[in-house]
Amino acid sequence: MNRALRDYLVFLQRCGRIAFVGDRRYYAWMGALTVLCLVGLNAYAKQLVHGLITTGMSDQVSWGVYIANFTFLVGVAAAAVMMVIPVYIYNNEELHDLVIFGELLAVAAILMCLAFVTVDLGRPDRFWHLIPGLGQLNFPASMLSWDVIVLNGYLLLNVHICGYLLYCRYRGRKPSKWFYIPFVFVAIGWAVSIHTVTAFLYVGLGGRPFWNSSIVGPRFLASAFTAGPALMILALQVVRRVTASAPALGSSGHAAAPGTSSARPATLDDLEKLAQHLPEFRPVPMEMRRKLLASTTILSVPAGATLLRQGDLDAHAFFVLEGEIVVKREESGRLRITRTIRPGGQFGEVSALNSTPRMATAIAEEPALILRVPVEDLRRLMQQRELGQVIHNRMTERLMITDRALLTLRGIVQVSMLINVFLLVNEVFKEFYSGDLHSESSKYLFLGLHGYHALVPWIWTAIVFNLVAMFLLVLPLSRSLKWLNLTCVLCITGIWIEKGMGLVIPGFIPTPLGQIVEYRPSVNETLVCIGIWAFGLLAYTVFLRMSVPILQGRLSRANEGRHLPAAGSEQRAAPARL
Amino acid sequence: MDIHPSADPQKTHRWTPLILRSLVVLFCGLAGAFLLNLWGRTAPLKLIPLVDRSFLDTATVRRSYADLVAAKDDLSDFDCYACHERKKPPVLRYDANHKLIVPQEHSDIVMGHGEQGRNNNCFNCHDETNLEQLLARDGRVVKFQDSPQLCGSCHGPTFEDWEAGAHGRISGYWDRKLGAFKRQACVNCHNPHSPKFPSRKPAPGPHLLRPPIAVPTETADAN
Amino acid sequence: MSLPEAPLNRDPSAPGADMSRRSFLRTSAVLASGLAALAASLSPLRDLDDYTSLDRFMQKYYKELTPQEMDRVLKRIANDVEREYGVRPHVRDLKPMDGVEFVYALNLTRCIGCRKCVHACVQENNQSRTPEIQYIRVLRMPHGSLDIEKAEHNYAPESVPEKGYFYMPVQCQQCKNPPCVKVCPVHATWQETDGITVVDYDWCIGCRYCEAACPYWARRFNFTKPSIPKERLNPDMAYLGNRPRRQGVMEKCHFCIQRTRVGRYPACLEVCPAGARKFGNILDPNSEVSYILRTKRVFIQLKEELGTSPRFFYYFDV
């Protein structure tokens, strides 16, 4: 038990340490975000002293950008988990590891939501009144009480799923399905619920006809599933851009010379060695092992040797007996490590089984001993139940952000934006065609009311952005990353405006007594918002900084505590920069 | 396999120390800016003047004869026979338009009871034979202290409402068991000679929390 | 450009063995200056005078306070008010009377729009003068319409009433089915047996959901520390009523709970020069409000269609 706790603490310590380690761009980015966070914190300190008078809110417009950002971010958090559906329900393997990035985005978004709600409270020192048991949580009558429960539950759910999967990957262990699959399915339903509950906050208010409409809930979900995956598309490309590319190996003169590898037929001892590292191989009967000896080969390769190349057509799979192999994939002109393979691991099996060109290049990191298996033998081996299962599961353990994955996300954004625009048309028709007294708020938003029109340019900008994005999404033009990125930016901005200010503020104008008092966020309020956004980006960057090396296999139990030898030693001595 | 031969990832980039140093400077500068409170100061609120105490006054519009008696105040206005002769009813004079001419001794009285001046006979309410009491149209004698009875002899529905407490002012205790209440007479609000409830200057209207962000572009007829 | 990486068997989180003293100092300098900036960012908290003492922080929900605890709380409130305003107040916790349900009736024929009720309420209930909090809002409506969009809030003629308009004061309607009570996440506002919807100012967290929910715009929020002039403080206070509130909590009309629960009329009614306001116990058939609801044929309950069942009845005489 103590051992397990110690191991976990070491894991946390390494994750914590790695957050402070990076290159100049990392320091510049984190430094800038920290500055913005501190500016925001300072602004909030002023708000604590003077009260919410430091914001632009009033009794007439009693919710402002804090709640607007909260509403938008709940949608992002809900949608980030919607990437989970293609993977777990439709078995889209390409998105598998990306699910973790989606859930980490959800965690960062929920943290931002909680921060926005906290800064909006008039008496945050009384937060404990919300804790059921300690305080007086008005559940189930108050939708805010539901929101408190579902948001915190969602946070715990995603922290558990990500933490568990990452820790298992760190330890090189296969995650136990029961510890995460049920939670994943709960998370899918929970994601829909957090956003529906947030919508119900508004829908349930009979005194505010702008919000008291059944279309608000569906619109929330549609706009969330547009903005969330759009954010994911952008975030994944950033991850792709900053994750490790191929370094020049063997820098201090120990350049590997390919060609000094040797091949020989495999022996029973070799297979026994494999069984040591791959326990599921043990049940393979001796008869089958003898049959394998005929077709399998042992390759002995030095560091730097290329074992397979991306794009080649080859019908072999490989198992590692000794040493370390790194697999790198070239995508959009960049070479990225997708994973690291240690003794007992496999590579090359996917393209061999599917008869497709190699998806990546495998290079020996250190001198290695590899077992090369023809694909027919591999198929026969996989008929062994346990072995087949482990080989199959490992086929998905790689960090690949393929363009196809991005295009799958584009598909989600496309459908959601179409639905979103359709719902907008519905809403506009209802408000303006019958033209009753209850549409004063919509008039204020779209046309201006009695000479007050502060929001009109904003909402029309949002509508133009959304429509342009919708057309771009429908056209094949947006399959190219450049146009897709523009489209995503348009989606996110358009939806942030229409779901944030475009939803919250018109609900208060005019007041239930017909008064019109407009709202503009104050300097202090804006600084607090910027601070919280910076905090969210900071959190997400830290999460990525911790999870990417784990998923690539570079931060794992196997290399715990392996420090560099002192300078001047003969071994590969990469000087410190990290 | 290295796509970027120019990148030498093994060495710390030469900009890294620069960036770290500038971060130190930035953080220290930020600390200074915070301590000096260089931005985001809340402008002090414009002090709203306190409302004039006259708007908090619960006194009635007028004081009735009963109030004057209770306060042992000056009753000279009601001492009719100081000038009039007993047993000699005063004579009313009208002009060419049948409008009552108010004698200059009673010039403070403005007649305006009833539209088109239809209640223009003083003795519709006053007893010409005994100016120290009032006379209802049905012959009932009404003392000045009981003047609501006189008003009620014509204004029946309103009188009923007044008796039930629905019309007029009541102050004190709604729970009659716990304390006294005072029901004001008609003449406490209505001048019997021109009973229309007087207009007055309203108290100041509401103030916004902060100045509006934009002036409306059209004359705002609502709000 | 990308994040460079070390050879794979190396702990990417560990500093290299040959990390120089210079780079160590640099890293520490960044951390130290960062912490200094963090501490400095919190420097405005020096001016915090509204801090919460431990017993204030731990104060229980109103409905869970024992009589002894309530006594302590009332004493603390009296001490705080005396320290702040120099006046020793009389703070009580008044319970609802049995067999009483309050109803307010307002005669729209009689209201002249003088706004004395607004200011009498402010005076009686110790509301903040700057920023201004007023529970009552008088609307000027054109003859013939109850369309609230046509209401004018800021009329300022030389004299009222003006021809062609009627005046409608609006305050908390103490609804039978209050949306504000439904939405409060911490039960800080609830309806008592005598019909008054009250707020426990020491329990409210200031989320302002009730303000968004109220269809009558009856609830007010303390955006900053309320300012009450010392010379106008009303020392006759109740816990759920007119004791001074703090920054960041909600408040609203409570039918002058410190007066009505001892049997007196509310301040707005007492000051109304035209006698337009009527108040009393609807369960008493002899009260004036019972008479009004029995005899007057046309009532207006504002926004009746929302199902809030307000206890405020507007009617016309003539």
JSON list of N, CA and C in Angstrom, two decimals, chain C residues 15 19 40 50 108 124 155 162 224 227 269:
[
{"chain": "C", "resi": 15, "resn": "PRO", "atom": "N", "xyz": [16.15, 18.07, -14.05]},
{"chain": "C", "resi": 15, "resn": "PRO", "atom": "CA", "xyz": [17.15, 18.96, -14.63]},
{"chain": "C", "resi": 15, "resn": "PRO", "atom": "C", "xyz": [18.41, 18.15, -14.95]},
{"chain": "C", "resi": 19, "resn": "MET", "atom": "N", "xyz": [23.37, 21.24, -15.08]},
{"chain": "C", "resi": 19, "resn": "MET", "atom": "CA", "xyz": [22.67, 22.52, -15.03]},
{"chain": "C", "resi": 19, "resn": "MET", "atom": "C", "xyz": [23.53, 23.49, -14.25]},
{"chain": "C", "resi": 40, "resn": "ALA", "atom": "N", "xyz": [1.98, 40.95, -4.38]},
{"chain": "C", "resi": 40, "resn": "ALA", "atom": "CA", "xyz": [1.63, 42.35, -4.64]},
{"chain": "C", "resi": 40, "resn": "ALA", "atom": "C", "xyz": [0.25, 42.45, -5.27]},
{"chain": "C", "resi": 50, "resn": "ASP", "atom": "N", "xyz": [-14.52, 45.16, 5.31]},
{"chain": "C", "resi": 50, "resn": "ASP", "atom": "CA", "xyz": [-15.77, 44.41, 5.45]},
{"chain": "C", "resi": 50, "resn": "ASP", "atom": "C", "xyz": [-15.47, 42.95, 5.75]},
{"chain": "C", "resi": 108, "resn": "LEU", "atom": "N", "xyz": [-55.66, 52.83, -7.49]},
{"chain": "C", "resi": 108, "resn": "LEU", "atom": "CA", "xyz": [-55.00, 53.58, -8.55]},
{"chain": "C", "resi": 108, "resn": "LEU", "atom": "C", "xyz": [-55.72, 54.87, -8.91]},
{"chain": "C", "resi": 124, "resn": "GLU", "atom": "N", "xyz": [-37.57, 54.52, 6.68]},
{"chain": "C", "resi": 124, "resn": "GLU", "atom": "CA", "xyz": [-37.96, 53.52, 7.68]},
{"chain": "C", "resi": 124, "resn": "GLU", "atom": "C", "xyz": [-37.03, 52.32, 7.66]},
{"chain": "C", "resi": 155, "resn": "TYR", "atom": "N", "xyz": [-40.47, 60.59, -14.36]},
{"chain": "C", "resi": 155, "resn": "TYR", "atom": "CA", "xyz": [-41.28, 61.81, -14.55]},
{"chain": "C", "resi": 155, "resn": "TYR", "atom": "C", "xyz": [-40.89, 62.82, -13.49]},
{"chain": "C", "resi": 162, "resn": "GLU", "atom": "N", "xyz": [-50.56, 64.48, -13.20]},
{"chain": "C", "resi": 162, "resn": "GLU", "atom": "CA", "xyz": [-50.65, 65.13, -14.51]},
{"chain": "C", "resi": 162, "resn": "GLU", "atom": "C", "xyz": [-51.85, 64.58, -15.26]},
{"chain": "C", "resi": 224, "resn": "THR", "atom": "N", "xyz": [-22.19, 47.80, -3.30]},
{"chain": "C", "resi": 224, "resn": "THR", "atom": "CA", "xyz": [-21.04, 48.17, -2.47]},
{"chain": "C", "resi": 224, "resn": "THR", "atom": "C", "xyz": [-21.57, 48.38, -1.06]},
{"chain": "C", "resi": 227, "resn": "SER", "atom": "N", "xyz": [-24.56, 53.14, 2.30]},
{"chain": "C", "resi": 227, "resn": "SER", "atom": "CA", "xyz": [-24.27, 54.32, 3.12]},
{"chain": "C", "resi": 227, "resn": "SER", "atom": "C", "xyz": [-25.58, 54.89, 3.64]},
{"chain": "C", "resi": 269, "resn": "LEU", "atom": "N", "xyz": [-47.67, 53.27, 3.72]},
{"chain": "C", "resi": 269, "resn": "LEU", "atom": "CA", "xyz": [-49.09, 53.56, 3.90]},
{"chain": "C", "resi": 269, "resn": "LEU", "atom": "C", "xyz": [-49.28, 54.80, 4.78]}
]
